[in-house]
Each structure stands twice: as C-alpha cells, then as structure tokens.
Amino acid sequence: MSLSELAVSYAALILADEDIDITADKLQTLIKAAKLDDVEPIWTTLFAKALEGKNVKDMLLNVGSGGGAAAAAPTGGAAGGAAAAADEPAKEEEKKEEEKEESDEDMGFGLFD
C-alpha cells in the first residue's frame, strides 16, 4: 500500500470514528493538516466514492463474517426436504460440467505435443 492510500485510509477512519460523513474535501483537509502534500486528490475522491453511504465502523466490525454468505438452511421437516430437493439439481449440473471437461481432454492433442 502506498503512502497516499495509507494516508487516505487513516483519514477515513478518523472521520468514521467521529461520525462525520466521509467526503473528498474532508479527507483532503485531514491530509493537509497532517502535512502530507504529496497525496493526489484522486485518492480522496476514490475513497469518498467507495465509502459513500457505508458505515465504516460496521464494515470493520464485520470483517471476519464473510459478507455475501448464503442464508442459513432452514430447519424443519418440510422446509428441509425442499432445501434438499433444491440442492439435487445443482449437484447434477456439476456432474455434467465435469463430464464435459473430461471429454475435452480426449481430443488427441495436448499443449506439449
């Protein structure tokens, strides 16, 4: 990570800790207050747009949670049966894809032939 990225990251964390909206102007103000003159304004703009509308504190607290994980499987008789039935077509598709990949290898030529 470059000095510019690090400076903008720390500035964003400072703003988030103070519950202040993260904008390019506020990031640039903090960076100038730290007497870092070599940070290009594009970094503050990129970080501000990336963090716009997001709660940085929540992002930090949920770092290890995995983010886009699938919903937990339902427990119970009927719901469990429906979930198992939904998994079967996916397994069949995986088997078909594997068979196709294997058939591609039997074409009679290889990379080093």
Tab-separated table of C-alpha atoms in Angstrom, residues 6-7 10 14 16 24 26-27 33 37-38 42 45 47 53 57 70 76 83 91 94 96 108:
chain	number	residue	atom	x	y	z
A	6	LEU	CA	-2.448	4.769	3.744
A	7	ALA	CA	-2.959	8.462	4.457
A	10	TYR	CA	-6.345	6.748	8.117
A	14	ILE	CA	-10.678	9.303	11.713
A	16	ALA	CA	-15.722	7.489	10.696
A	24	ALA	CA	-13.229	14.060	-0.613
A	26	LYS	CA	-12.883	16.394	4.422
A	27	LEU	CA	-10.328	13.711	3.603
A	33	ALA	CA	-3.439	19.041	8.398
A	37	ASP	CA	1.455	17.341	0.448
A	38	ASP	CA	2.211	14.504	-1.988
A	42	ILE	CA	-7.782	11.344	-6.993
A	45	THR	CA	-12.188	11.138	-4.474
A	47	PHE	CA	-12.120	6.652	-1.232
A	53	GLY	CA	-23.337	5.753	2.258
A	57	LYS	CA	-17.477	1.061	11.766
A	70	ALA	CA	-25.856	-17.531	1.681
A	76	GLY	CA	-37.733	-28.486	9.998
A	83	ALA	CA	-33.920	-27.432	0.521
A	91	LYS	CA	-25.225	-31.411	-7.987
A	94	GLU	CA	-21.828	-30.010	-11.520
A	96	LYS	CA	-22.457	-32.656	-16.253
A	108	GLY	CA	-5.830	-36.343	-29.181
